[in-house]
mmCIF file of C-alpha atoms in Angstrom:
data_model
loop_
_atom_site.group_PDB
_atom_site.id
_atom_site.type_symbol
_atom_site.label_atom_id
_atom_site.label_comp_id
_atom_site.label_asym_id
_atom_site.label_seq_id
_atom_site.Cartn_x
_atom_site.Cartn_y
_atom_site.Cartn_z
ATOM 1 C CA UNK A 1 32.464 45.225 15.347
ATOM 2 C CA UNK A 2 32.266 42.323 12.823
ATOM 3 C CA UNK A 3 32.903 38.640 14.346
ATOM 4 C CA UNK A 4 36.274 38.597 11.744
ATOM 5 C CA UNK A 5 37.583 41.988 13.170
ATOM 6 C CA UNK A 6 36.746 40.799 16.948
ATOM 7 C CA UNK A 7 38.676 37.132 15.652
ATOM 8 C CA UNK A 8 41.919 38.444 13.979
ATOM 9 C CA UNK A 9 42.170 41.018 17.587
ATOM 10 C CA UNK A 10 42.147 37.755 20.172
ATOM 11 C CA UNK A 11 44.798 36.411 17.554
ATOM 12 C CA UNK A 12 47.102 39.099 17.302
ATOM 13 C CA UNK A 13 47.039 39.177 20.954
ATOM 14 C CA UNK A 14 47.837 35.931 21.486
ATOM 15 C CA UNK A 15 49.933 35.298 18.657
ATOM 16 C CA UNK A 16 52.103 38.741 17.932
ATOM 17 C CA UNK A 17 53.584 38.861 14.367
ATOM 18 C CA UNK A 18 57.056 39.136 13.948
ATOM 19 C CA UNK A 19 58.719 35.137 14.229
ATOM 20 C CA UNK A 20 59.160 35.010 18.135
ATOM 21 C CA UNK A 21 59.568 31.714 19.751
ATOM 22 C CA UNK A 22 56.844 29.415 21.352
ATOM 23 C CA UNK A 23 57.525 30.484 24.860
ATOM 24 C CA UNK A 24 56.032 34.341 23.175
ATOM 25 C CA UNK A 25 53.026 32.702 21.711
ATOM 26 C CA UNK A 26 51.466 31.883 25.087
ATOM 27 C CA UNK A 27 51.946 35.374 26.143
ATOM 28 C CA UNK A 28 48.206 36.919 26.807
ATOM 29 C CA UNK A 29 47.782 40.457 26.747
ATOM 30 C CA UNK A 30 51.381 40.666 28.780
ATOM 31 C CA UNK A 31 51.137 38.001 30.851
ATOM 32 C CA UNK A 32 52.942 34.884 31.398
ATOM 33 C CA UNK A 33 51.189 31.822 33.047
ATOM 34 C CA UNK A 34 52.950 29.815 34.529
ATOM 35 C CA UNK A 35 52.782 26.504 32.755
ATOM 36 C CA UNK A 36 54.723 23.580 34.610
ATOM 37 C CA UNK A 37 51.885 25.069 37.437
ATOM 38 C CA UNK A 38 49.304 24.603 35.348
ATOM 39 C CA UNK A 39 50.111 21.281 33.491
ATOM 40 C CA UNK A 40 50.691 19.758 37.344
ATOM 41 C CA UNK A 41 47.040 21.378 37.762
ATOM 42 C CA UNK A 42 45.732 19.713 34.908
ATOM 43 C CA UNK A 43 47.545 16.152 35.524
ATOM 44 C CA UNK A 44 45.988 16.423 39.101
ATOM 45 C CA UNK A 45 42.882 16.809 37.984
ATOM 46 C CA UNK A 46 42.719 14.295 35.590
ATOM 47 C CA UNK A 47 44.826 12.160 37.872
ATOM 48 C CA UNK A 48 41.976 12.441 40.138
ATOM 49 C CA UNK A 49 39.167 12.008 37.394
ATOM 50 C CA UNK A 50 40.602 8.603 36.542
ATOM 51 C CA UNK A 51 40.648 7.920 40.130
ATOM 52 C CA UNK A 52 37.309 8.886 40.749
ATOM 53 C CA UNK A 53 36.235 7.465 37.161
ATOM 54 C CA UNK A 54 38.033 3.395 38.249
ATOM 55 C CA UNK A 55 36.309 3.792 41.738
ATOM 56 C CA UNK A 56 32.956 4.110 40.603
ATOM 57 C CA UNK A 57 33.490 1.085 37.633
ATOM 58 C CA UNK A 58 34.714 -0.829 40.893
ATOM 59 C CA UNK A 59 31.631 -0.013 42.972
ATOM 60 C CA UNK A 60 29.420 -0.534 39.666
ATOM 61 C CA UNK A 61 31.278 -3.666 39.447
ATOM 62 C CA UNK A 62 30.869 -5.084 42.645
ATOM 63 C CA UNK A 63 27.175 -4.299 42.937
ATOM 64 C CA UNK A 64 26.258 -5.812 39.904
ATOM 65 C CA UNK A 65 28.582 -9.098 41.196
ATOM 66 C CA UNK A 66 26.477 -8.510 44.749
ATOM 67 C CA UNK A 67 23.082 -8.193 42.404
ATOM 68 C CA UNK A 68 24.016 -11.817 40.600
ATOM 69 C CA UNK A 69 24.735 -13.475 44.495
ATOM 70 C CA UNK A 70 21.464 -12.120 46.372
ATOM 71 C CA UNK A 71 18.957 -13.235 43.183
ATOM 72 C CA UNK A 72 21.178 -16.758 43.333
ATOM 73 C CA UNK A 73 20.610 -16.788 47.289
ATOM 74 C CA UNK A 74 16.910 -16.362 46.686
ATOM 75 C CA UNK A 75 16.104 -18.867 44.275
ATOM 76 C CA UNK A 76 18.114 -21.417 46.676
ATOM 77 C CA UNK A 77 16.087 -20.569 49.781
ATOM 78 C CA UNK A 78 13.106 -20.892 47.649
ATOM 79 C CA UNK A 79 14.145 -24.237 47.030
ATOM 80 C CA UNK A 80 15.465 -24.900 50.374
ATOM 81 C CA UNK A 81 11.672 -23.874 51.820
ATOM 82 C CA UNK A 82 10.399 -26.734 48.744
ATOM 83 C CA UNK A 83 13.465 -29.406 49.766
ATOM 84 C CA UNK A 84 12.247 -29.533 53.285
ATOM 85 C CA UNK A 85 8.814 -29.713 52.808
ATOM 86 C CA UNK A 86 8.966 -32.911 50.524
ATOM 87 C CA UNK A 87 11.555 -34.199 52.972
ATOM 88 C CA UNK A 88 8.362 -34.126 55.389
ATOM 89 C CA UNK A 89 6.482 -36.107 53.022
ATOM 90 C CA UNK A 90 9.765 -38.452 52.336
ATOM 91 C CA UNK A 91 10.131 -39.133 55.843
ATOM 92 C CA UNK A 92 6.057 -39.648 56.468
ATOM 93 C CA UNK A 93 6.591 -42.593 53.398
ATOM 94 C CA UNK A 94 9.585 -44.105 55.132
ATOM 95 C CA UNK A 95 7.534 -44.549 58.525
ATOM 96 C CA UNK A 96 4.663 -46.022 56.552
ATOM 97 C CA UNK A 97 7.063 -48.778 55.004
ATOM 98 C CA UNK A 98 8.698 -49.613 58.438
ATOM 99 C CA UNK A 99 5.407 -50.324 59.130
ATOM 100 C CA UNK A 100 4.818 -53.119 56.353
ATOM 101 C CA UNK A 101 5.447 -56.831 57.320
ATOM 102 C CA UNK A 102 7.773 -58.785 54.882
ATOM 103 C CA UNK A 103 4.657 -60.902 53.177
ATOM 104 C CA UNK A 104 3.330 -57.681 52.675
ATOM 105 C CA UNK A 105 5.900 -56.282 50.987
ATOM 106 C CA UNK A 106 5.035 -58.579 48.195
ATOM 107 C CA UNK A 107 1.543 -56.818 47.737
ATOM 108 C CA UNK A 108 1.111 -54.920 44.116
ATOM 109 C CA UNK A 109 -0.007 -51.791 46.274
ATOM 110 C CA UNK A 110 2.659 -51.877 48.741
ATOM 111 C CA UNK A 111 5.207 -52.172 45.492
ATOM 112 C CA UNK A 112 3.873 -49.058 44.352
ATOM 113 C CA UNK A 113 4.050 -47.347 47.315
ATOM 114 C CA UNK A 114 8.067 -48.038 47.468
ATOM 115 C CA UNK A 115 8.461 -46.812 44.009
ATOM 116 C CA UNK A 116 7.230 -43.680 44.878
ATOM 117 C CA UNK A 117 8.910 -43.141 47.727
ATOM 118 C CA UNK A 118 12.006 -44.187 45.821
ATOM 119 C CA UNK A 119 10.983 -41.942 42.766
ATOM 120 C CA UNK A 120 11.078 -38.883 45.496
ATOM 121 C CA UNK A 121 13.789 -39.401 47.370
ATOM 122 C CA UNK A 122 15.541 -39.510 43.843
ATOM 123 C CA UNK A 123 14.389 -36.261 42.762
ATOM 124 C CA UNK A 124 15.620 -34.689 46.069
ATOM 125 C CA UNK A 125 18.844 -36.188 45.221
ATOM 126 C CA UNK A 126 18.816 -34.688 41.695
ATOM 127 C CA UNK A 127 18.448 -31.207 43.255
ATOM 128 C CA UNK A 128 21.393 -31.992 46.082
ATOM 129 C CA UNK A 129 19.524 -33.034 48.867
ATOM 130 C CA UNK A 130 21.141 -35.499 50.853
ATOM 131 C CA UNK A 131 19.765 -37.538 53.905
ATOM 132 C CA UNK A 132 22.330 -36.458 56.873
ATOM 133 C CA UNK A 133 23.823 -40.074 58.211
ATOM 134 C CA UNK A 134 22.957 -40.353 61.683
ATOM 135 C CA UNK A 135 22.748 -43.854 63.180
ATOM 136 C CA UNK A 136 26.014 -45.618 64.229
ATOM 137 C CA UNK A 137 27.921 -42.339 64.046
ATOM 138 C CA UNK A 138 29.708 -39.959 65.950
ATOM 139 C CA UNK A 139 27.312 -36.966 67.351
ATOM 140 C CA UNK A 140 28.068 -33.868 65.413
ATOM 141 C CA UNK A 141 26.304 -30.750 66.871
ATOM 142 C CA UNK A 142 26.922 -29.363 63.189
ATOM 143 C CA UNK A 143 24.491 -31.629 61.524
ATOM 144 C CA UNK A 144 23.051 -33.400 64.669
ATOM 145 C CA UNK A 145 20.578 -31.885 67.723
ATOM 146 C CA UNK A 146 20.636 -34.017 70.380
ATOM 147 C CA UNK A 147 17.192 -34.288 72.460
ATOM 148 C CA UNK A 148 18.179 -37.254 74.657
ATOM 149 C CA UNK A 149 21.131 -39.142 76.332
ATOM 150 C CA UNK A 150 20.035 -42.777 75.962
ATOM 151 C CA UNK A 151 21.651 -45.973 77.475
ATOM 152 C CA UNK A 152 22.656 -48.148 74.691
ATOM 153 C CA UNK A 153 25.058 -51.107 72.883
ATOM 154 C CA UNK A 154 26.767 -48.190 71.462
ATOM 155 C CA UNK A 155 29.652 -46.259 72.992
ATOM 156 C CA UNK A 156 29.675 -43.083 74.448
ATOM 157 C CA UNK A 157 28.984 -39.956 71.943
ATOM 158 C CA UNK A 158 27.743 -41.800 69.588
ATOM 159 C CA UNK A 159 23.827 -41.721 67.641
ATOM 160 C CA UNK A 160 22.014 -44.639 69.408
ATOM 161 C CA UNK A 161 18.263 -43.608 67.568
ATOM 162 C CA UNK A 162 16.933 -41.485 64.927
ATOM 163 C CA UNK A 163 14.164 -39.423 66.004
ATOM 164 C CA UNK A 164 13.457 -37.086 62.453
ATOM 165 C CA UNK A 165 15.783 -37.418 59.363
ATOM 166 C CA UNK A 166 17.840 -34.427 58.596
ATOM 167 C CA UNK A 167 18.802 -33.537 55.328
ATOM 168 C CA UNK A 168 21.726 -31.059 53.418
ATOM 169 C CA UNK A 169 21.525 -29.150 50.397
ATOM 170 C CA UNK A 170 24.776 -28.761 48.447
ATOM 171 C CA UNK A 171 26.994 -29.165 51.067
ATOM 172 C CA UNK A 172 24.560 -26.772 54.174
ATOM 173 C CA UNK A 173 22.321 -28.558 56.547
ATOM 174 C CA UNK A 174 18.946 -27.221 56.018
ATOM 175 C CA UNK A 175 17.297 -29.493 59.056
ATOM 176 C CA UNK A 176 19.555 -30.911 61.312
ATOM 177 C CA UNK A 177 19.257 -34.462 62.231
ATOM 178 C CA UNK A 178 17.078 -34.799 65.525
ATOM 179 C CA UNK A 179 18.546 -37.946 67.439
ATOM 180 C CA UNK A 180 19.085 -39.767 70.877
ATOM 181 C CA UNK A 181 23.001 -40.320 71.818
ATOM 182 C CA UNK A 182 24.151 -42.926 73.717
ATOM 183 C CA UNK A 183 25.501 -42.194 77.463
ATOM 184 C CA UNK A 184 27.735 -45.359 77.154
ATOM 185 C CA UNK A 185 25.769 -47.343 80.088
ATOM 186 C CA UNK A 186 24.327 -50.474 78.513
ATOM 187 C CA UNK A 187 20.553 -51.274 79.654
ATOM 188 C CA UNK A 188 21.240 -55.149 81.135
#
């Protein structure tokens, strides 16, 4: 049979001559689906498709948002690692210059010397590190570790001596400030 005989057969079946209504033209062979059934079917599934369809987007979304966060987190720590290990150095120039009498602080060398510590410690600050306050202050175990209880001129709880500087990146403490705090009991 020819693919034009086989074509106008499957129409006449599903389309009989003769002018009946709309409901007869979905009539198959003498049957009658029953469509409210199957247009609830077919909103289902395609209810369920755009479900399944705005889920995934949302997952997509929220990895790629996840992605952006862990790469940021990264190139911080990297930094973080970098921050503290100049802060060694920082710290290493600032006990060299306590040790430098005032008529030496005149000296063309000795100059130099603060200029570079100054030049550092303002680069650290470009990239948001920030030398934790510690002396004269109330202890905070948040940016503080005590090692000692010290008698002192200063009041209970508070830092009586800096033992190693601690420093803060954008806001987080990335080495805490190591320090002596006073007991309150003066040493007379």
């Amino acid at each position: 049979m020819s693919k034009k005989k086989q074509a106008k057969e499957f129409e006449d079946k599903i389309v009989p001559s003769g002018g009946e209504s709309t409901e007869d033209t979905l009539k198959f062979a003498g049957e009658e689906p029953d469509q409210e059934a199957h247009l609830t079917d077919v909103e289902k599934q395609c209810l369920e498709w755009k479900e399944k369809y705005l889920r995934a987007m949302a997952e997509f979304d929220n990895f790629r948002r996840r992605s952006h966060q862990e790469k940021a987190d990264w190139i911080k720590l990297a930094s973080e690692r970098l921050a503290l290990n100049i802060c060694d150095v920082l710290d290493n120039f600032e006990r060299a210059l306590m040790q430098i009498s005032d008529e030496q602080r005149e000296n063309a060398f000795v100059k130099g010397i603060m200029l570079i510590e100054q030049q550092l410690r303002s680069v650290l600050e470009k990239e948001g590190v920030k030398k934790i306050a510690a002396l004269g202050v109330e202890f905070d175990p948040k940016c503080h570790e005590a090692l000692a209880h010290i008698p002192s001129e200063y009041e209970e709880n508070i830092v009586a001596a800096v033992i190693q500087n601690g420093y803060e990146m954008h806001g987080k403490v990335i080495r805490h400030a190591r320090v002596a705090v006073s007991n309150g009991i003066t040493n007379e």
